[in-house]
mmCIF file with all atom_site columns, C-alpha atoms in Angstrom:
data_model
loop_
_atom_site.group_PDB
_atom_site.id
_atom_site.type_symbol
_atom_site.label_atom_id
_atom_site.label_alt_id
_atom_site.label_comp_id
_atom_site.label_asym_id
_atom_site.label_entity_id
_atom_site.label_seq_id
_atom_site.pdbx_PDB_ins_code
_atom_site.Cartn_x
_atom_site.Cartn_y
_atom_site.Cartn_z
_atom_site.occupancy
_atom_site.B_iso_or_equiv
_atom_site.pdbx_formal_charge
_atom_site.auth_seq_id
_atom_site.auth_comp_id
_atom_site.auth_asym_id
_atom_site.auth_atom_id
_atom_site.pdbx_PDB_model_num
ATOM 1   C CA . ASP A 1 1   ? 91.639  121.757 103.668 1.00 61.00 ? 1   ASP A CA 1
ATOM 2   C CA . THR A 1 2   ? 94.381  119.286 102.824 1.00 68.00 ? 2   THR A CA 1
ATOM 3   C CA . ALA A 1 3   ? 96.236  118.191 105.951 1.00 92.00 ? 3   ALA A CA 1
ATOM 4   C CA . VAL A 1 4   ? 99.409  116.850 104.319 1.00 96.00 ? 4   VAL A CA 1
ATOM 5   C CA . SER A 1 5   ? 100.096 117.872 100.753 1.00 96.00 ? 5   SER A CA 1
ATOM 6   C CA . GLN A 1 6   ? 102.823 116.872 98.333  1.00 96.00 ? 6   GLN A CA 1
ATOM 7   C CA . THR A 1 7   ? 103.940 118.244 95.011  1.00 96.00 ? 7   THR A CA 1
ATOM 8   C CA . PRO A 1 8   ? 104.197 117.083 92.376  1.00 97.00 ? 8   PRO A CA 1
ATOM 9   C CA . LYS A 1 9   ? 101.785 114.149 92.257  1.00 95.00 ? 9   LYS A CA 1
ATOM 10  C CA . TYR A 1 10  ? 103.597 112.621 89.304  1.00 97.00 ? 10  TYR A CA 1
ATOM 11  C CA . LEU A 1 11  ? 107.217 113.025 88.293  1.00 97.00 ? 11  LEU A CA 1
ATOM 12  C CA . VAL A 1 12  ? 108.746 111.454 85.204  1.00 97.00 ? 12  VAL A CA 1
ATOM 13  C CA . THR A 1 13  ? 112.415 112.082 84.623  1.00 97.00 ? 13  THR A CA 1
ATOM 14  C CA . GLN A 1 14  ? 115.513 110.577 83.108  1.00 97.00 ? 14  GLN A CA 1
ATOM 15  C CA . MET A 1 15  ? 118.385 108.813 84.813  1.00 97.00 ? 15  MET A CA 1
ATOM 16  C CA . GLY A 1 16  ? 121.041 111.136 86.096  1.00 97.00 ? 16  GLY A CA 1
ATOM 17  C CA . ASN A 1 17  ? 118.716 114.068 86.697  1.00 97.00 ? 17  ASN A CA 1
ATOM 18  C CA . ASP A 1 18  ? 118.199 115.822 90.029  1.00 97.00 ? 18  ASP A CA 1
ATOM 19  C CA . LYS A 1 19  ? 114.668 116.344 91.312  1.00 97.00 ? 19  LYS A CA 1
ATOM 20  C CA . SER A 1 20  ? 112.851 117.557 94.408  1.00 97.00 ? 20  SER A CA 1
ATOM 21  C CA . ILE A 1 21  ? 109.561 116.637 96.024  1.00 97.00 ? 21  ILE A CA 1
ATOM 22  C CA . LYS A 1 22  ? 107.886 119.052 98.397  1.00 97.00 ? 22  LYS A CA 1
ATOM 23  C CA . CYS A 1 23  ? 105.728 118.339 101.403 1.00 97.00 ? 23  CYS A CA 1
ATOM 24  C CA . GLU A 1 24  ? 103.709 120.612 103.641 1.00 97.00 ? 24  GLU A CA 1
ATOM 25  C CA . GLN A 1 25  ? 101.467 119.871 106.616 1.00 96.00 ? 25  GLN A CA 1
ATOM 26  C CA . ASN A 1 26  ? 98.986  122.253 108.224 1.00 95.00 ? 26  ASN A CA 1
ATOM 27  C CA . LEU A 1 27  ? 98.243  120.090 111.264 1.00 93.00 ? 27  LEU A CA 1
ATOM 28  C CA . GLY A 1 28  ? 100.697 121.843 113.557 1.00 90.00 ? 28  GLY A CA 1
ATOM 29  C CA . HIS A 1 29  ? 102.650 118.611 113.982 1.00 90.00 ? 29  HIS A CA 1
ATOM 30  C CA . ASP A 1 30  ? 106.302 118.714 114.965 1.00 88.00 ? 30  ASP A CA 1
ATOM 31  C CA . THR A 1 31  ? 107.488 115.543 113.243 1.00 90.00 ? 31  THR A CA 1
ATOM 32  C CA . MET A 1 32  ? 107.548 114.753 109.540 1.00 92.00 ? 32  MET A CA 1
ATOM 33  C CA . TYR A 1 33  ? 108.595 111.686 107.590 1.00 93.00 ? 33  TYR A CA 1
ATOM 34  C CA . TRP A 1 34  ? 109.451 110.415 104.140 1.00 94.00 ? 34  TRP A CA 1
ATOM 35  C CA . TYR A 1 35  ? 108.519 106.893 103.128 1.00 94.00 ? 35  TYR A CA 1
ATOM 36  C CA . LYS A 1 36  ? 109.209 104.942 99.955  1.00 95.00 ? 36  LYS A CA 1
ATOM 37  C CA . GLN A 1 37  ? 106.646 102.454 98.656  1.00 94.00 ? 37  GLN A CA 1
ATOM 38  C CA . ASP A 1 38  ? 107.948 100.039 96.073  1.00 91.00 ? 38  ASP A CA 1
ATOM 39  C CA . SER A 1 39  ? 106.082 98.186  93.347  1.00 88.00 ? 39  SER A CA 1
ATOM 40  C CA . LYS A 1 40  ? 105.178 95.410  95.796  1.00 86.00 ? 40  LYS A CA 1
ATOM 41  C CA . LYS A 1 41  ? 103.515 97.969  98.073  1.00 87.00 ? 41  LYS A CA 1
ATOM 42  C CA . PHE A 1 42  ? 106.183 97.579  100.731 1.00 89.00 ? 42  PHE A CA 1
ATOM 43  C CA . LEU A 1 43  ? 106.396 100.839 102.676 1.00 91.00 ? 43  LEU A CA 1
ATOM 44  C CA . LYS A 1 44  ? 109.705 101.746 104.260 1.00 90.00 ? 44  LYS A CA 1
ATOM 45  C CA . ILE A 1 45  ? 110.714 104.784 106.286 1.00 90.00 ? 45  ILE A CA 1
ATOM 46  C CA . MET A 1 46  ? 113.516 106.847 104.833 1.00 91.00 ? 46  MET A CA 1
ATOM 47  C CA . PHE A 1 47  ? 113.813 109.910 107.062 1.00 87.00 ? 47  PHE A CA 1
ATOM 48  C CA . SER A 1 48  ? 112.179 111.528 110.043 1.00 87.00 ? 48  SER A CA 1
ATOM 49  C CA . TYR A 1 49  ? 112.514 115.131 111.158 1.00 86.00 ? 49  TYR A CA 1
ATOM 50  C CA . ASN A 1 50  ? 111.446 116.578 114.490 1.00 84.00 ? 50  ASN A CA 1
ATOM 51  C CA . ASN A 1 51  ? 111.349 120.361 114.746 1.00 78.00 ? 51  ASN A CA 1
ATOM 52  C CA . LYS A 1 52  ? 113.628 120.644 111.731 1.00 76.00 ? 52  LYS A CA 1
ATOM 53  C CA . GLU A 1 53  ? 116.167 118.180 113.128 1.00 79.00 ? 53  GLU A CA 1
ATOM 54  C CA . LEU A 1 54  ? 116.925 114.831 111.562 1.00 81.00 ? 54  LEU A CA 1
ATOM 55  C CA . ILE A 1 55  ? 116.076 112.020 113.982 1.00 76.00 ? 55  ILE A CA 1
ATOM 56  C CA . ILE A 1 56  ? 115.790 108.990 111.740 1.00 72.00 ? 56  ILE A CA 1
ATOM 57  C CA . ASN A 1 57  ? 117.955 108.256 108.756 1.00 72.00 ? 57  ASN A CA 1
ATOM 58  C CA . GLU A 1 58  ? 117.486 104.730 107.573 1.00 75.00 ? 58  GLU A CA 1
ATOM 59  C CA . THR A 1 59  ? 119.816 103.074 105.124 1.00 78.00 ? 59  THR A CA 1
ATOM 60  C CA . VAL A 1 60  ? 119.234 105.412 102.241 1.00 87.00 ? 60  VAL A CA 1
ATOM 61  C CA . PRO A 1 61  ? 121.782 106.390 99.569  1.00 89.00 ? 61  PRO A CA 1
ATOM 62  C CA . ASN A 1 62  ? 123.276 109.788 100.218 1.00 90.00 ? 62  ASN A CA 1
ATOM 63  C CA . ARG A 1 63  ? 121.849 110.876 96.868  1.00 94.00 ? 63  ARG A CA 1
ATOM 64  C CA . PHE A 1 64  ? 118.704 111.459 98.906  1.00 93.00 ? 64  PHE A CA 1
ATOM 65  C CA . SER A 1 65  ? 118.825 114.591 101.018 1.00 92.00 ? 65  SER A CA 1
ATOM 66  C CA . PRO A 1 66  ? 115.890 115.830 103.073 1.00 91.00 ? 66  PRO A CA 1
ATOM 67  C CA . LYS A 1 67  ? 115.573 119.483 103.942 1.00 91.00 ? 67  LYS A CA 1
ATOM 68  C CA . SER A 1 68  ? 113.257 121.007 106.502 1.00 91.00 ? 68  SER A CA 1
ATOM 69  C CA . PRO A 1 69  ? 113.060 124.804 106.300 1.00 90.00 ? 69  PRO A CA 1
ATOM 70  C CA . ASP A 1 70  ? 110.493 124.852 109.109 1.00 90.00 ? 70  ASP A CA 1
ATOM 71  C CA . LYS A 1 71  ? 108.486 122.287 111.000 1.00 87.00 ? 71  LYS A CA 1
ATOM 72  C CA . ALA A 1 72  ? 105.596 122.501 108.544 1.00 94.00 ? 72  ALA A CA 1
ATOM 73  C CA . HIS A 1 73  ? 107.717 121.586 105.527 1.00 95.00 ? 73  HIS A CA 1
ATOM 74  C CA . LEU A 1 74  ? 109.937 118.659 104.640 1.00 94.00 ? 74  LEU A CA 1
ATOM 75  C CA . ASN A 1 75  ? 111.333 118.464 101.149 1.00 95.00 ? 75  ASN A CA 1
ATOM 76  C CA . LEU A 1 76  ? 113.175 115.582 99.539  1.00 96.00 ? 76  LEU A CA 1
ATOM 77  C CA . HIS A 1 77  ? 115.918 116.207 97.033  1.00 96.00 ? 77  HIS A CA 1
ATOM 78  C CA . ILE A 1 78  ? 117.286 113.357 94.956  1.00 96.00 ? 78  ILE A CA 1
ATOM 79  C CA . ASN A 1 79  ? 120.521 113.623 93.019  1.00 96.00 ? 79  ASN A CA 1
ATOM 80  C CA . SER A 1 80  ? 121.633 111.499 90.080  1.00 97.00 ? 80  SER A CA 1
ATOM 81  C CA . LEU A 1 81  ? 118.382 109.597 89.789  1.00 97.00 ? 81  LEU A CA 1
ATOM 82  C CA . GLU A 1 82  ? 118.577 105.876 89.075  1.00 97.00 ? 82  GLU A CA 1
ATOM 83  C CA . LEU A 1 83  ? 116.047 103.421 87.669  1.00 96.00 ? 83  LEU A CA 1
ATOM 84  C CA . GLY A 1 84  ? 115.694 101.814 91.099  1.00 94.00 ? 84  GLY A CA 1
ATOM 85  C CA . ASP A 1 85  ? 114.474 105.092 92.547  1.00 96.00 ? 85  ASP A CA 1
ATOM 86  C CA . SER A 1 86  ? 111.175 104.631 90.727  1.00 97.00 ? 86  SER A CA 1
ATOM 87  C CA . ALA A 1 87  ? 108.541 104.297 93.433  1.00 96.00 ? 87  ALA A CA 1
ATOM 88  C CA . VAL A 1 88  ? 105.823 106.201 95.215  1.00 97.00 ? 88  VAL A CA 1
ATOM 89  C CA . TYR A 1 89  ? 107.155 108.546 97.885  1.00 97.00 ? 89  TYR A CA 1
ATOM 90  C CA . PHE A 1 90  ? 104.916 109.468 100.779 1.00 97.00 ? 90  PHE A CA 1
ATOM 91  C CA . CYS A 1 91  ? 105.278 112.285 103.226 1.00 96.00 ? 91  CYS A CA 1
ATOM 92  C CA . ALA A 1 92  ? 103.671 111.954 106.660 1.00 95.00 ? 92  ALA A CA 1
ATOM 93  C CA . SER A 1 93  ? 103.457 113.877 109.903 1.00 93.00 ? 93  SER A CA 1
ATOM 94  C CA . SER A 1 94  ? 102.702 113.246 113.556 1.00 90.00 ? 94  SER A CA 1
ATOM 95  C CA . GLN A 1 95  ? 103.026 114.926 116.928 1.00 83.00 ? 95  GLN A CA 1
ATOM 96  C CA . GLY A 1 96  ? 106.222 113.417 118.221 1.00 67.00 ? 96  GLY A CA 1
ATOM 97  C CA . VAL A 1 97  ? 106.972 115.218 121.434 1.00 61.00 ? 97  VAL A CA 1
ATOM 98  C CA . GLY A 1 98  ? 105.201 116.891 124.301 1.00 56.00 ? 98  GLY A CA 1
ATOM 99  C CA . GLU A 1 99  ? 102.839 115.673 126.975 1.00 55.00 ? 99  GLU A CA 1
ATOM 100 C CA . VAL A 1 100 ? 100.341 114.453 124.453 1.00 56.00 ? 100 VAL A CA 1
ATOM 101 C CA . LYS A 1 101 ? 102.214 112.352 121.993 1.00 65.00 ? 101 LYS A CA 1
ATOM 102 C CA . ILE A 1 102 ? 100.183 111.330 119.001 1.00 67.00 ? 102 ILE A CA 1
ATOM 103 C CA . TYR A 1 103 ? 101.537 108.183 117.472 1.00 79.00 ? 103 TYR A CA 1
ATOM 104 C CA . GLU A 1 104 ? 99.177  108.172 114.523 1.00 88.00 ? 104 GLU A CA 1
ATOM 105 C CA . GLN A 1 105 ? 100.714 109.408 111.319 1.00 92.00 ? 105 GLN A CA 1
ATOM 106 C CA . TYR A 1 106 ? 98.926  111.430 108.687 1.00 93.00 ? 106 TYR A CA 1
ATOM 107 C CA . PHE A 1 107 ? 99.980  110.726 105.133 1.00 95.00 ? 107 PHE A CA 1
ATOM 108 C CA . GLY A 1 108 ? 100.109 112.831 102.027 1.00 96.00 ? 108 GLY A CA 1
ATOM 109 C CA . PRO A 1 109 ? 98.677  111.567 98.724  1.00 95.00 ? 109 PRO A CA 1
ATOM 110 C CA . GLY A 1 110 ? 102.059 110.422 97.434  1.00 96.00 ? 110 GLY A CA 1
ATOM 111 C CA . THR A 1 111 ? 104.368 111.332 94.568  1.00 97.00 ? 111 THR A CA 1
ATOM 112 C CA . ARG A 1 112 ? 104.795 108.714 91.882  1.00 97.00 ? 112 ARG A CA 1
ATOM 113 C CA . LEU A 1 113 ? 108.354 108.987 90.602  1.00 97.00 ? 113 LEU A CA 1
ATOM 114 C CA . THR A 1 114 ? 109.232 107.255 87.347  1.00 97.00 ? 114 THR A CA 1
ATOM 115 C CA . VAL A 1 115 ? 112.829 107.231 86.240  1.00 97.00 ? 115 VAL A CA 1
ATOM 116 C CA . THR A 1 116 ? 113.417 106.308 82.604  1.00 96.00 ? 116 THR A CA 1
ATOM 117 C CA . SER B 2 1   ? 114.041 93.370  110.812 1.00 51.00 ? 1   SER B CA 1
ATOM 118 C CA . GLN B 2 2   ? 111.110 95.010  112.550 1.00 55.00 ? 2   GLN B CA 1
ATOM 119 C CA . GLN B 2 3   ? 108.873 94.667  109.533 1.00 68.00 ? 3   GLN B CA 1
ATOM 120 C CA . GLY B 2 4   ? 105.524 93.060  110.167 1.00 73.00 ? 4   GLY B CA 1
ATOM 121 C CA . GLU B 2 5   ? 103.865 90.547  107.939 1.00 83.00 ? 5   GLU B CA 1
ATOM 122 C CA . GLU B 2 6   ? 100.213 90.425  107.057 1.00 86.00 ? 6   GLU B CA 1
ATOM 123 C CA . ASP B 2 7   ? 98.273  87.340  106.259 1.00 87.00 ? 7   ASP B CA 1
ATOM 124 C CA . PRO B 2 8   ? 96.636  86.702  103.877 1.00 93.00 ? 8   PRO B CA 1
ATOM 125 C CA . GLN B 2 9   ? 98.300  88.735  101.144 1.00 92.00 ? 9   GLN B CA 1
ATOM 126 C CA . ALA B 2 10  ? 94.970  88.985  99.351  1.00 95.00 ? 10  ALA B CA 1
ATOM 127 C CA . LEU B 2 11  ? 91.389  88.407  100.442 1.00 96.00 ? 11  LEU B CA 1
ATOM 128 C CA . SER B 2 12  ? 88.216  88.472  98.387  1.00 97.00 ? 12  SER B CA 1
ATOM 129 C CA . ILE B 2 13  ? 84.792  88.382  100.047 1.00 97.00 ? 13  ILE B CA 1
ATOM 130 C CA . GLN B 2 14  ? 81.154  89.171  99.317  1.00 97.00 ? 14  GLN B CA 1
ATOM 131 C CA . GLU B 2 15  ? 79.599  92.358  100.577 1.00 97.00 ? 15  GLU B CA 1
ATOM 132 C CA . GLY B 2 16  ? 78.124  91.830  104.012 1.00 97.00 ? 16  GLY B CA 1
ATOM 133 C CA . GLU B 2 17  ? 80.638  89.197  105.041 1.00 97.00 ? 17  GLU B CA 1
ATOM 134 C CA . ASN B 2 18  ? 83.288  89.749  107.665 1.00 97.00 ? 18  ASN B CA 1
ATOM 135 C CA . ALA B 2 19  ? 86.959  90.164  106.753 1.00 97.00 ? 19  ALA B CA 1
ATOM 136 C CA . THR B 2 20  ? 89.800  89.137  109.035 1.00 97.00 ? 20  THR B CA 1
ATOM 137 C CA . MET B 2 21  ? 93.413  90.082  108.480 1.00 96.00 ? 21  MET B CA 1
ATOM 138 C CA . ASN B 2 22  ? 96.343  89.035  110.618 1.00 96.00 ? 22  ASN B CA 1
ATOM 139 C CA . CYS B 2 23  ? 99.641  90.678  111.366 1.00 95.00 ? 23  CYS B CA 1
ATOM 140 C CA . SER B 2 24  ? 102.754 89.185  112.936 1.00 95.00 ? 24  SER B CA 1
ATOM 141 C CA . TYR B 2 25  ? 105.785 91.115  114.102 1.00 93.00 ? 25  TYR B CA 1
ATOM 142 C CA . LYS B 2 26  ? 109.160 90.337  115.628 1.00 91.00 ? 26  LYS B CA 1
ATOM 143 C CA . THR B 2 27  ? 110.140 92.842  118.300 1.00 89.00 ? 27  THR B CA 1
ATOM 144 C CA . SER B 2 28  ? 108.653 94.364  121.442 1.00 90.00 ? 28  SER B CA 1
ATOM 145 C CA . ILE B 2 29  ? 106.294 97.210  120.713 1.00 90.00 ? 29  ILE B CA 1
ATOM 146 C CA . ASN B 2 30  ? 104.739 100.238 122.344 1.00 89.00 ? 30  ASN B CA 1
ATOM 147 C CA . ASN B 2 31  ? 101.710 100.161 120.086 1.00 91.00 ? 31  ASN B CA 1
ATOM 148 C CA . LEU B 2 32  ? 100.415 98.662  116.868 1.00 93.00 ? 32  LEU B CA 1
ATOM 149 C CA . GLN B 2 33  ? 98.409  100.556 114.284 1.00 94.00 ? 33  GLN B CA 1
ATOM 150 C CA . TRP B 2 34  ? 96.314  99.630  111.290 1.00 96.00 ? 34  TRP B CA 1
ATOM 151 C CA . TYR B 2 35  ? 96.148  101.753 108.167 1.00 96.00 ? 35  TYR B CA 1
ATOM 152 C CA . ARG B 2 36  ? 94.083  101.591 104.992 1.00 97.00 ? 36  ARG B CA 1
ATOM 153 C CA . GLN B 2 37  ? 95.331  102.534 101.554 1.00 96.00 ? 37  GLN B CA 1
ATOM 154 C CA . ASN B 2 38  ? 92.935  102.983 98.680  1.00 95.00 ? 38  ASN B CA 1
ATOM 155 C CA . SER B 2 39  ? 94.388  102.481 95.236  1.00 91.00 ? 39  SER B CA 1
ATOM 156 C CA . GLY B 2 40  ? 96.585  105.405 94.230  1.00 88.00 ? 40  GLY B CA 1
ATOM 157 C CA . ARG B 2 41  ? 96.100  107.230 97.524  1.00 91.00 ? 41  ARG B CA 1
ATOM 158 C CA . GLY B 2 42  ? 97.952  107.824 100.753 1.00 92.00 ? 42  GLY B CA 1
ATOM 159 C CA . LEU B 2 43  ? 97.527  105.780 103.910 1.00 95.00 ? 43  LEU B CA 1
ATOM 160 C CA . VAL B 2 44  ? 94.743  106.560 106.340 1.00 96.00 ? 44  VAL B CA 1
ATOM 161 C CA . HIS B 2 45  ? 95.018  105.717 110.013 1.00 95.00 ? 45  HIS B CA 1
ATOM 162 C CA . LEU B 2 46  ? 92.258  103.394 111.236 1.00 96.00 ? 46  LEU B CA 1
ATOM 163 C CA . ILE B 2 47  ? 92.985  102.337 114.788 1.00 95.00 ? 47  ILE B CA 1
ATOM 164 C CA . LEU B 2 48  ? 95.773  102.135 117.351 1.00 93.00 ? 48  LEU B CA 1
ATOM 165 C CA . ILE B 2 49  ? 96.117  99.526  120.063 1.00 94.00 ? 49  ILE B CA 1
ATOM 166 C CA . ARG B 2 50  ? 98.647  99.879  122.847 1.00 92.00 ? 50  ARG B CA 1
ATOM 167 C CA . SER B 2 51  ? 100.799 97.033  124.071 1.00 93.00 ? 51  SER B CA 1
ATOM 168 C CA . ASN B 2 52  ? 98.850  96.787  127.337 1.00 94.00 ? 52  ASN B CA 1
ATOM 169 C CA . GLU B 2 53  ? 95.525  96.456  125.518 1.00 95.00 ? 53  GLU B CA 1
ATOM 170 C CA . ARG B 2 54  ? 94.085  93.229  124.179 1.00 97.00 ? 54  ARG B CA 1
ATOM 171 C CA . GLU B 2 55  ? 91.131  94.395  122.148 1.00 97.00 ? 55  GLU B CA 1
ATOM 172 C CA . LYS B 2 56  ? 89.825  97.615  120.715 1.00 97.00 ? 56  LYS B CA 1
ATOM 173 C CA . HIS B 2 57  ? 86.750  98.579  118.715 1.00 96.00 ? 57  HIS B CA 1
ATOM 174 C CA . SER B 2 58  ? 86.020  101.420 116.353 1.00 95.00 ? 58  SER B CA 1
ATOM 175 C CA . GLY B 2 59  ? 82.752  101.283 114.436 1.00 96.00 ? 59  GLY B CA 1
ATOM 176 C CA . ARG B 2 60  ? 82.841  98.136  112.286 1.00 97.00 ? 60  ARG B CA 1
ATOM 177 C CA . LEU B 2 61  ? 86.504  97.539  113.141 1.00 97.00 ? 61  LEU B CA 1
ATOM 178 C CA . ARG B 2 62  ? 87.756  95.238  115.853 1.00 98.00 ? 62  ARG B CA 1
ATOM 179 C CA . VAL B 2 63  ? 91.446  94.859  116.584 1.00 98.00 ? 63  VAL B CA 1
ATOM 180 C CA . THR B 2 64  ? 93.052  92.313  118.867 1.00 98.00 ? 64  THR B CA 1
ATOM 181 C CA . LEU B 2 65  ? 96.607  92.178  120.097 1.00 97.00 ? 65  LEU B CA 1
ATOM 182 C CA . ASP B 2 66  ? 98.463  89.204  121.549 1.00 97.00 ? 66  ASP B CA 1
ATOM 183 C CA . THR B 2 67  ? 101.900 90.372  122.642 1.00 96.00 ? 67  THR B CA 1
ATOM 184 C CA . SER B 2 68  ? 102.913 86.879  123.748 1.00 95.00 ? 68  SER B CA 1
ATOM 185 C CA . LYS B 2 69  ? 102.437 85.658  120.194 1.00 95.00 ? 69  LYS B CA 1
ATOM 186 C CA . LYS B 2 70  ? 103.511 88.972  118.665 1.00 95.00 ? 70  LYS B CA 1
ATOM 187 C CA . SER B 2 71  ? 100.403 89.068  116.551 1.00 96.00 ? 71  SER B CA 1
ATOM 188 C CA . SER B 2 72  ? 97.380  91.229  115.866 1.00 97.00 ? 72  SER B CA 1
ATOM 189 C CA . SER B 2 73  ? 94.204  90.828  113.896 1.00 97.00 ? 73  SER B CA 1
ATOM 190 C CA . LEU B 2 74  ? 91.874  93.292  112.219 1.00 98.00 ? 74  LEU B CA 1
ATOM 191 C CA . LEU B 2 75  ? 88.241  92.316  111.778 1.00 98.00 ? 75  LEU B CA 1
ATOM 192 C CA . ILE B 2 76  ? 85.958  94.330  109.534 1.00 98.00 ? 76  ILE B CA 1
ATOM 193 C CA . THR B 2 77  ? 82.354  93.366  110.073 1.00 97.00 ? 77  THR B CA 1
ATOM 194 C CA . ALA B 2 78  ? 79.526  93.667  107.541 1.00 97.00 ? 78  ALA B CA 1
ATOM 195 C CA . SER B 2 79  ? 81.943  94.618  104.784 1.00 97.00 ? 79  SER B CA 1
ATOM 196 C CA . ARG B 2 80  ? 81.020  97.098  102.073 1.00 97.00 ? 80  ARG B CA 1
ATOM 197 C CA . ALA B 2 81  ? 82.332  97.609  98.562  1.00 96.00 ? 81  ALA B CA 1
ATOM 198 C CA . ALA B 2 82  ? 83.930  100.831 99.815  1.00 96.00 ? 82  ALA B CA 1
ATOM 199 C CA . ASP B 2 83  ? 86.125  98.767  102.167 1.00 97.00 ? 83  ASP B CA 1
ATOM 200 C CA . THR B 2 84  ? 88.053  97.520  99.126  1.00 97.00 ? 84  THR B CA 1
ATOM 201 C CA . ALA B 2 85  ? 91.628  98.642  99.799  1.00 97.00 ? 85  ALA B CA 1
ATOM 202 C CA . SER B 2 86  ? 94.995  97.467  101.079 1.00 96.00 ? 86  SER B CA 1
ATOM 203 C CA . TYR B 2 87  ? 95.330  97.200  104.834 1.00 97.00 ? 87  TYR B CA 1
ATOM 204 C CA . PHE B 2 88  ? 98.648  97.550  106.613 1.00 96.00 ? 88  PHE B CA 1
ATOM 205 C CA . CYS B 2 89  ? 99.682  96.962  110.167 1.00 95.00 ? 89  CYS B CA 1
ATOM 206 C CA . ALA B 2 90  ? 102.464 99.115  111.571 1.00 94.00 ? 90  ALA B CA 1
ATOM 207 C CA . THR B 2 91  ? 104.386 98.661  114.789 1.00 92.00 ? 91  THR B CA 1
ATOM 208 C CA . SER B 2 92  ? 105.932 101.357 116.927 1.00 87.00 ? 92  SER B CA 1
ATOM 209 C CA . THR B 2 93  ? 108.494 101.087 119.692 1.00 82.00 ? 93  THR B CA 1
ATOM 210 C CA . GLY B 2 94  ? 107.336 104.458 121.024 1.00 73.00 ? 94  GLY B CA 1
ATOM 211 C CA . ALA B 2 95  ? 109.910 106.486 119.195 1.00 69.00 ? 95  ALA B CA 1
ATOM 212 C CA . ASN B 2 96  ? 109.065 108.435 116.080 1.00 68.00 ? 96  ASN B CA 1
ATOM 213 C CA . ASN B 2 97  ? 109.103 105.411 113.846 1.00 77.00 ? 97  ASN B CA 1
ATOM 214 C CA . LEU B 2 98  ? 106.607 103.060 112.297 1.00 86.00 ? 98  LEU B CA 1
ATOM 215 C CA . PHE B 2 99  ? 107.487 99.756  110.698 1.00 89.00 ? 99  PHE B CA 1
ATOM 216 C CA . PHE B 2 100 ? 104.895 98.663  108.210 1.00 91.00 ? 100 PHE B CA 1
ATOM 217 C CA . GLY B 2 101 ? 103.852 95.180  107.250 1.00 87.00 ? 101 GLY B CA 1
ATOM 218 C CA . THR B 2 102 ? 103.518 93.891  103.754 1.00 85.00 ? 102 THR B CA 1
ATOM 219 C CA . GLY B 2 103 ? 99.786  94.555  103.509 1.00 93.00 ? 103 GLY B CA 1
ATOM 220 C CA . THR B 2 104 ? 96.612  92.617  102.775 1.00 95.00 ? 104 THR B CA 1
ATOM 221 C CA . ARG B 2 105 ? 94.738  93.461  99.623  1.00 96.00 ? 105 ARG B CA 1
ATOM 222 C CA . LEU B 2 106 ? 91.001  93.237  100.416 1.00 97.00 ? 106 LEU B CA 1
ATOM 223 C CA . THR B 2 107 ? 88.420  93.081  97.644  1.00 97.00 ? 107 THR B CA 1
ATOM 224 C CA . VAL B 2 108 ? 84.746  93.304  98.608  1.00 97.00 ? 108 VAL B CA 1
ATOM 225 C CA . ILE B 2 109 ? 82.480  92.117  95.830  1.00 96.00 ? 109 ILE B CA 1
ATOM 226 C CA . PRO B 2 110 ? 79.112  93.939  95.639  1.00 94.00 ? 110 PRO B CA 1
#
């Protein structure tokens, strides 16, 4: 069974379009994340949600809006896509609170977004 | 910036040799983690070392941490072709955040 899954795996779209990437985890974790990995493999956190509440919001354009309908899902919606948004986007999860805090993060397979 | 930096950026070795990768960071940490990323895949957690630990082992992996120098190293012993991947260190202050380094691309030649 896949622990952290993302859809779609590949996304090719034109500038100006709006697109969404979905993420689901079946690990029972309470914290989920979105990361962006650029062409140089640099991985940077974008957002973090704990129990459906936003706890980290790094310097990300407000065209990016995360939505967490429940603690097992964290979706990423991107408005008015730009060429610079082309990257691989990774979802991850961990157990962020409670007596046993698990710092390790479990990553999804990634969504390669290409904006043309 | 809390981003770590790995050294070297790329490493190529023969199967059976040991591979050592280094990571330097800038701020105080709660723990430091190492992850592996195979080409086109997500990251996989390898090992975590807490700030009060100096060395940790897991199978063929050995991690050291020197908080006075703000550095860590990952040693993979008796490397295999399947170890070919990018390796990232990531630091945590204990909150729900990880700051990743720039990665070391390891190639193990059969």
